[in-house]
Coordinates of C-alpha atoms and ligand atoms in Angstrom, one line a residue:
M2 CA 0.0 0.0 0.0
Q3 CA 1.2 3.5 -0.9
S4 CA 2.1 5.3 2.4
I5 CA -0.7 7.4 3.8
F6 CA 1.6 10.5 3.8
D7 CA 2.6 10.0 0.1
R8 CA -1.1 9.7 -0.8
V9 CA -2.0 12.8 1.2
Q10 CA 0.8 14.8 -0.2
E11 CA 0.0 13.7 -3.8
M12 CA -3.7 14.8 -3.4
G13 CA -2.9 17.9 -1.4
H14 CA -4.7 17.3 1.9
E15 CA -4.2 19.5 4.9
Q16 CA -5.3 17.0 7.6
V17 CA -6.7 13.6 8.0
V18 CA -8.2 12.5 11.3
F19 CA -8.8 8.9 12.4
C20 CA -11.6 8.6 15.0
H21 CA -12.1 5.5 17.1
D22 CA -14.5 4.8 20.0
P23 CA -14.8 1.3 21.3
N24 CA -18.0 1.9 23.2
S25 CA -20.2 3.1 20.3
G26 CA -18.2 1.1 17.7
L27 CA -17.3 4.2 15.9
N28 CA -14.5 4.1 13.3
A29 CA -14.4 7.2 11.2
I30 CA -12.0 9.1 9.0
I31 CA -12.4 12.9 8.6
A32 CA -10.4 14.2 5.6
I33 CA -9.8 18.0 5.4
H34 CA -8.6 18.8 1.9
N35 CA -8.3 22.5 1.6
T36 CA -9.4 25.4 3.8
T37 CA -8.2 28.4 1.6
L38 CA -11.8 29.6 1.0
G39 CA -13.1 28.8 4.5
P40 CA -13.8 25.9 6.9
A41 CA -14.0 22.5 5.1
L42 CA -17.6 21.5 4.6
G43 CA -18.7 18.1 3.3
G44 CA -21.0 15.3 4.3
T45 CA -20.4 12.1 6.3
R46 CA -20.9 8.8 4.4
V47 CA -21.7 5.6 6.3
W48 CA -20.5 2.5 4.3
N49 CA -19.5 -1.0 5.0
Y50 CA -16.1 -0.7 3.3
G51 CA -14.3 -3.9 2.2
S52 CA -11.1 -2.6 3.8
H53 CA -9.8 0.4 5.8
E54 CA -7.7 1.3 2.8
D55 CA -10.9 1.6 0.6
A56 CA -12.4 3.8 3.3
L57 CA -9.4 6.1 3.3
I58 CA -9.2 6.4 -0.4
D59 CA -12.9 7.2 -0.5
A60 CA -12.5 9.9 2.1
L61 CA -9.5 11.4 0.3
R62 CA -11.2 11.4 -3.1
L63 CA -14.5 12.7 -1.8
S64 CA -12.9 15.5 0.2
R65 CA -10.8 16.7 -2.7
G66 CA -14.0 16.7 -4.8
M67 CA -15.7 18.9 -2.1
T68 CA -12.8 21.5 -2.5
Y69 CA -13.5 21.8 -6.2
K70 CA -17.3 21.7 -5.7
N71 CA -17.4 24.4 -3.2
A72 CA -14.9 26.6 -5.1
I73 CA -16.6 26.3 -8.5
S74 CA -20.0 27.1 -6.9
G75 CA -18.7 30.4 -5.5
L76 CA -19.1 29.3 -1.9
N77 CA -16.8 30.7 0.8
I78 CA -16.0 27.2 2.2
G79 CA -13.3 24.7 1.8
G80 CA -13.4 21.0 1.1
G81 CA -13.7 18.1 3.5
K82 CA -15.6 14.9 3.9
A83 CA -15.9 12.1 6.4
V84 CA -16.6 8.4 6.2
I85 CA -17.8 6.1 9.0
I86 CA -16.9 2.5 8.4
A87 CA -20.0 0.6 9.5
D88 CA -23.0 -1.3 8.3
P89 CA -25.7 1.4 8.1
S90 CA -27.9 -0.8 10.4
M91 CA -25.3 -0.2 13.2
K92 CA -26.1 3.6 13.3
S93 CA -27.1 4.7 16.8
E94 CA -27.6 7.8 18.9
A95 CA -24.4 7.1 20.8
L96 CA -22.4 6.6 17.6
W97 CA -23.6 9.9 16.2
R98 CA -23.1 11.8 19.4
R99 CA -19.5 10.4 19.8
Y100 CA -18.9 11.4 16.2
G101 CA -20.2 14.8 16.9
R102 CA -17.7 15.2 19.7
F103 CA -14.8 14.3 17.3
V104 CA -16.2 16.9 14.8
N105 CA -16.4 19.4 17.6
S106 CA -12.7 18.8 18.6
L107 CA -11.7 20.3 15.3
N108 CA -13.1 23.6 16.4
G109 CA -14.9 24.4 13.2
K110 CA -12.2 23.5 10.7
Y111 CA -14.5 20.8 9.5
I112 CA -18.3 21.2 9.3
T113 CA -20.4 18.1 8.5
A114 CA -23.7 17.3 6.8
E115 CA -25.4 14.2 5.4
D116 CA -24.3 11.9 2.6
V117 CA -25.0 8.3 1.5
N118 CA -26.7 6.4 4.3
T119 CA -27.1 9.4 6.5
N120 CA -30.1 11.7 7.1
T121 CA -31.4 14.7 8.9
S122 CA -32.2 12.8 12.1
D123 CA -28.5 11.6 12.2
M124 CA -27.4 15.2 11.9
E125 CA -29.8 16.2 14.7
F126 CA -27.9 13.7 17.0
V127 CA -24.6 15.2 15.8
S128 CA -25.9 18.7 16.6
L129 CA -26.4 17.7 20.3
E130 CA -22.6 17.6 20.6
T131 CA -21.4 20.3 18.1
K132 CA -22.5 23.4 16.3
F133 CA -20.3 22.5 13.4
V134 CA -23.1 20.6 11.6
T135 CA -25.5 21.5 8.8
G136 CA -28.4 19.6 7.1
V137 CA -30.3 19.3 10.4
P138 CA -34.1 19.1 10.3
E139 CA -36.1 22.2 9.7
Y140 CA -37.9 21.8 13.1
A141 CA -34.4 22.0 14.7
G142 CA -33.5 25.2 12.9
G143 CA -31.7 23.6 9.9
S144 CA -32.5 23.5 6.1
G145 CA -33.5 19.9 6.1
D146 CA -32.8 17.3 3.4
P147 CA -30.4 18.7 0.7
S148 CA -31.4 16.1 -1.9
P149 CA -34.1 18.0 -3.7
F150 CA -31.6 20.9 -4.3
T151 CA -29.0 18.4 -5.5
A152 CA -31.5 16.9 -7.9
R153 CA -32.6 20.3 -9.2
G154 CA -28.9 21.2 -9.9
V155 CA -28.3 17.9 -11.7
Y156 CA -31.4 18.6 -13.7
M157 CA -30.0 22.1 -14.6
G158 CA -26.7 20.5 -15.6
M159 CA -28.5 17.9 -17.7
K160 CA -30.5 20.5 -19.5
A161 CA -27.4 22.6 -20.2
S162 CA -25.7 19.4 -21.5
A163 CA -28.7 18.8 -23.8
K164 CA -28.4 22.4 -25.1
K165 CA -24.8 21.8 -25.9
A166 CA -25.3 18.3 -27.4
Y167 CA -28.6 18.8 -29.3
G168 CA -28.8 22.6 -29.7
N169 CA -32.0 22.6 -27.6
D170 CA -32.3 22.0 -23.8
S171 CA -35.6 20.2 -23.9
L172 CA -35.5 16.7 -22.4
A173 CA -39.0 15.7 -23.7
G174 CA -38.8 12.4 -25.4
K175 CA -35.1 11.8 -24.4
K176 CA -34.3 8.3 -23.1
V177 CA -32.7 8.9 -19.7
L178 CA -31.4 6.1 -17.4
V179 CA -31.3 7.0 -13.7
Q180 CA -29.0 4.6 -11.9
G181 CA -30.0 4.8 -8.2
A182 CA -33.5 5.7 -7.0
G183 CA -32.3 7.0 -3.6
H184 CA -32.8 10.4 -2.1
V185 CA -31.5 12.4 -5.1
G186 CA -32.5 9.9 -7.8
Q187 CA -36.2 10.0 -6.8
Y188 CA -36.3 13.8 -7.1
L189 CA -34.4 13.8 -10.4
I190 CA -36.9 11.2 -11.7
G191 CA -39.7 13.7 -10.8
H192 CA -38.2 16.5 -12.8
L193 CA -37.6 14.2 -15.8
V194 CA -41.1 12.8 -15.8
E195 CA -42.6 16.2 -15.5
E196 CA -40.6 17.3 -18.6
G197 CA -41.8 14.3 -20.6
A198 CA -38.5 12.3 -20.7
K199 CA -38.6 8.5 -21.2
V200 CA -37.2 7.5 -17.8
M201 CA -35.5 4.1 -17.1
V202 CA -34.5 3.4 -13.5
S203 CA -32.2 0.8 -11.9
D204 CA -31.3 0.1 -8.3
I205 CA -30.0 -2.8 -6.3
D206 CA -32.7 -2.1 -3.7
Q207 CA -36.1 -3.5 -4.9
A208 CA -37.9 -1.4 -2.3
K209 CA -36.5 1.8 -3.9
L210 CA -37.7 0.7 -7.3
K211 CA -41.1 -0.2 -6.0
S212 CA -41.5 3.2 -4.3
A213 CA -40.3 5.0 -7.5
S214 CA -42.6 3.1 -9.8
E215 CA -45.6 3.6 -7.5
K216 CA -45.0 7.3 -7.5
Y217 CA -44.2 7.7 -11.2
R218 CA -46.2 5.3 -13.3
S219 CA -44.5 6.1 -16.6
I220 CA -41.0 5.0 -15.6
E221 CA -39.5 1.7 -16.8
V222 CA -37.6 -0.4 -14.2
V223 CA -34.6 -2.0 -15.8
D224 CA -32.2 -4.7 -14.7
N225 CA -29.2 -3.1 -13.0
A226 CA -26.8 -5.8 -14.3
T227 CA -27.4 -4.9 -17.9
I228 CA -27.9 -1.2 -17.9
F229 CA -24.7 -0.4 -20.0
D230 CA -26.1 -2.5 -22.9
L231 CA -29.2 -0.3 -23.1
D232 CA -29.9 2.3 -25.8
M233 CA -30.2 5.7 -24.1
D234 CA -29.6 9.4 -24.7
I235 CA -28.5 10.3 -21.2
Y236 CA -26.9 8.2 -18.4
A237 CA -27.5 9.7 -15.0
P238 CA -25.4 8.0 -12.3
C239 CA -27.1 8.6 -9.0
A240 CA -25.7 5.7 -6.9
L241 CA -22.0 5.4 -6.2
G242 CA -18.8 6.6 -7.9
A243 CA -16.5 5.1 -10.5
T244 CA -19.3 3.7 -12.7
V245 CA -17.6 5.5 -15.7
N246 CA -14.6 3.2 -16.4
D247 CA -12.9 1.2 -19.2
E248 CA -15.5 -1.4 -19.2
T249 CA -18.6 0.8 -19.2
I250 CA -17.3 3.4 -21.6
S251 CA -16.7 0.7 -24.2
K252 CA -20.4 -0.3 -23.9
L253 CA -22.1 3.1 -23.3
K254 CA -24.3 4.2 -26.2
C255 CA -25.5 7.6 -24.8
S256 CA -24.5 11.1 -25.8
I257 CA -24.6 12.7 -22.3
I258 CA -23.5 11.6 -18.8
A259 CA -25.0 13.9 -16.1
G260 CA -25.8 12.6 -12.6
A261 CA -25.5 13.2 -8.9
A262 CA -22.9 10.6 -7.9
N263 CA -19.5 11.9 -6.7
N264 CA -16.4 10.8 -8.5
Q265 CA -18.2 9.2 -11.4
L266 CA -15.0 8.9 -13.5
A267 CA -12.9 6.0 -12.2
D268 CA -9.8 7.9 -13.3
E269 CA -10.4 11.5 -14.5
N270 CA -7.1 11.6 -16.4
I271 CA -8.0 8.5 -18.4
H272 CA -11.8 8.5 -18.6
G273 CA -12.3 12.2 -19.2
P274 CA -10.4 12.2 -22.5
Q275 CA -11.9 8.8 -23.4
L276 CA -15.4 10.2 -23.2
V277 CA -14.4 13.1 -25.5
K278 CA -13.0 10.7 -28.0
K279 CA -16.2 8.7 -27.9
G280 CA -18.3 11.9 -28.4
I281 CA -20.0 11.6 -25.0
L282 CA -20.5 14.9 -23.2
Y283 CA -19.7 14.7 -19.5
G284 CA -21.4 17.1 -17.1
P285 CA -18.7 17.4 -14.3
D286 CA -20.0 15.7 -11.2
F287 CA -18.8 18.2 -8.7
L288 CA -20.2 21.1 -10.7
I289 CA -23.7 19.8 -11.4
N290 CA -24.3 18.0 -8.0
A291 CA -23.5 21.1 -5.9
G292 CA -27.2 22.0 -5.1
G293 CA -27.1 20.1 -1.8
V294 CA -24.0 21.8 -0.5
I295 CA -25.2 25.2 -1.8
N296 CA -28.3 24.6 0.4
V297 CA -26.7 23.3 3.6
S298 CA -23.9 25.9 3.5
A299 CA -26.6 28.6 3.5
E300 CA -27.4 27.6 7.1
L301 CA -24.1 29.1 8.1
D302 CA -25.0 32.5 6.6
G303 CA -28.6 33.1 7.7
Y304 CA -30.7 30.7 5.5
N305 CA -32.4 32.4 2.5
I306 CA -34.3 30.1 0.2
G307 CA -34.5 32.6 -2.6
K308 CA -30.7 33.0 -2.7
V309 CA -30.3 29.2 -2.6
N310 CA -32.7 28.6 -5.5
S311 CA -31.0 31.1 -7.7
A312 CA -27.6 29.7 -6.9
V313 CA -28.8 26.3 -7.9
E314 CA -30.3 27.5 -11.1
R315 CA -26.9 29.1 -12.0
I316 CA -25.5 25.6 -12.5
Y317 CA -27.1 25.7 -15.9
Q318 CA -25.0 28.6 -17.2
R319 CA -21.9 27.4 -15.4
T320 CA -22.1 24.0 -17.1
L321 CA -22.3 25.8 -20.5
D322 CA -19.3 28.0 -19.5
I323 CA -17.3 24.8 -18.6
Y324 CA -18.1 23.2 -22.0
E325 CA -16.8 26.4 -23.7
L326 CA -13.7 26.5 -21.5
A327 CA -13.0 22.8 -22.3
E328 CA -13.1 23.6 -26.0
K329 CA -10.9 26.7 -25.6
E330 CA -8.3 24.8 -23.5
N331 CA -8.6 21.7 -25.7
T332 CA -9.3 19.5 -22.7
H333 CA -12.2 17.5 -21.3
P334 CA -15.0 19.1 -19.2
Q335 CA -13.9 17.6 -15.8
A336 CA -10.4 19.1 -16.3
A337 CA -11.9 22.4 -17.4
A338 CA -14.1 22.5 -14.2
M339 CA -11.0 21.7 -12.1
I340 CA -9.1 24.5 -13.8
M341 CA -11.9 27.0 -13.1
A342 CA -12.2 25.8 -9.4
Q343 CA -8.4 25.9 -8.8
K344 CA -8.2 29.4 -10.3
R345 CA -10.7 30.7 -7.8
I346 CA -8.8 29.1 -4.9
D347 CA -5.4 30.5 -6.2
D348 CA -6.9 34.0 -6.7
I349 CA -8.4 34.1 -3.2
A350 CA -5.1 32.7 -1.7
K351 CA -3.2 35.5 -3.4
M352 CA -5.7 38.1 -2.3
K353 CA -5.5 36.9 1.3
S354 CA -1.7 36.8 1.3
R355 CA -1.6 40.5 0.4
M356 CA -3.9 41.5 3.2
Ligands
NAD8 P1 -28.9 7.3 -1.4 O1 -28.1 6.4 -0.6 O2 -30.2 7.8 -0.9 O3 -29.2 6.6 -2.8 C1 -28.3 5.8 -3.5 C2 -29.2 4.8 -4.2 O4 -28.3 4.0 -5.0 C3 -29.8 3.8 -3.3 O5 -31.2 3.6 -3.6 C4 -29.0 2.5 -3.4 O6 -29.8 1.3 -3.3 C5 -28.6 2.6 -4.9 N1 -27.4 1.9 -5.2 C6 -26.3 1.6 -4.5 N2 -25.4 0.9 -5.2 C7 -25.9 0.7 -6.4 C8 -25.5 0.1 -7.6 N3 -24.3 -0.6 -7.6 N4 -26.3 0.1 -8.6 C9 -27.5 0.7 -8.6 N5 -28.0 1.3 -7.5 C10 -27.2 1.3 -6.4 O7 -27.9 8.5 -1.8 P2 -28.2 9.9 -2.4 O8 -28.2 10.9 -1.3 O9 -29.4 9.8 -3.3 O10 -26.9 10.2 -3.2 C11 -26.7 9.5 -4.5 C12 -25.3 9.9 -5.0 O11 -25.3 11.3 -5.1 C13 -24.2 9.6 -4.0 O12 -23.0 9.2 -4.8 C14 -23.9 10.9 -3.3 O13 -22.6 11.0 -2.8 C15 -24.2 11.9 -4.4 N6 -24.6 13.1 -3.8 C16 -25.7 13.3 -3.1 C17 -26.1 14.5 -2.6 C18 -27.3 14.7 -1.7 O14 -27.7 15.8 -1.6 N7 -27.9 13.6 -1.2 C19 -25.3 15.6 -2.9 C20 -24.2 15.5 -3.8 C21 -23.8 14.2 -4.2

């Protein structure tokens, strides 16, 4: 295994914290990638990782993605993320409160929120131990579930991608595959159905598929094992990362990839250019899935729903700007988005160093 410090140096992290509590069974990693723009904000994922190394790599990749996401979205916050290594059924009040104390011990350098397998009630437990938490329920003074905002931003990014690919941003009649009918996927399906897209949905959880097809009668449930053989216009990954890889790119027959999952490209340096070569337009994940963090971060600033909604709608224009920049720089959209995000971080760092 590559040494932890080599990996951290290569990816540019500031701090990585390992948290262990035998009483509650908590094993967590908090990764703080960059705090140039402000305290690091990013959700906490609960996942039954195959190894501790897998968990570390996930925390490092996700936190770096948050740095770019927060920067490109114009937020005055840095990038961080945490993972808790556990079966989601092991979640308990004690685990969340112990975790909240670890977050609190960082004195605001890291602010948490929800992610995969976590919800507003979990964040409410965290909030009993620290004020450095967002995404708490509305009745507890927070902004609630960020997923509808994430889904709206993905929808904006998808429409902008359609404008670029087809010359028209209408999704009516387009065949869209939504992989993952979870929190974000369900809301995204709602937008797509409303616009008249032909929506196909896959998930590994039959209950999620049942609930989606009961709510949206027109959707078609498809077998998750064979989705990459299907004919589709748009692939929307809304489950986990790295689904865009050597194997799937060779099969994919879509013209656009635009979804909510973080780190969709297994390796951005390989798969970003491969998609360009294949003529598939890729809506950069950290750009178009920023609606949730735009919403939760507004809790830090005196929550204003009007401001949040207009920031989420701006994802449409920003996606078009990135496609233009990618052409100008002769690169792929993910790299162009990273250039734009890094430029903002560098400019602000320079500005602060002169103060
Ligand atoms: P979720 O856990 O509610 O939903 C994920 C869904 O994907 C679940 O229904 C799960 O059964 C399904 N799934 C898991 N593995 C799968 C597989 N191999 N194939 C098909 N389906 C699979 O999570 P969510 O909050 O909807 O988030 C979805 C993705 O979007 C995650 O990658 C998350 O990091 C990212 N994201 C979420 C938000 C947010 O606001 N919730 C914000 C930004 C990014």
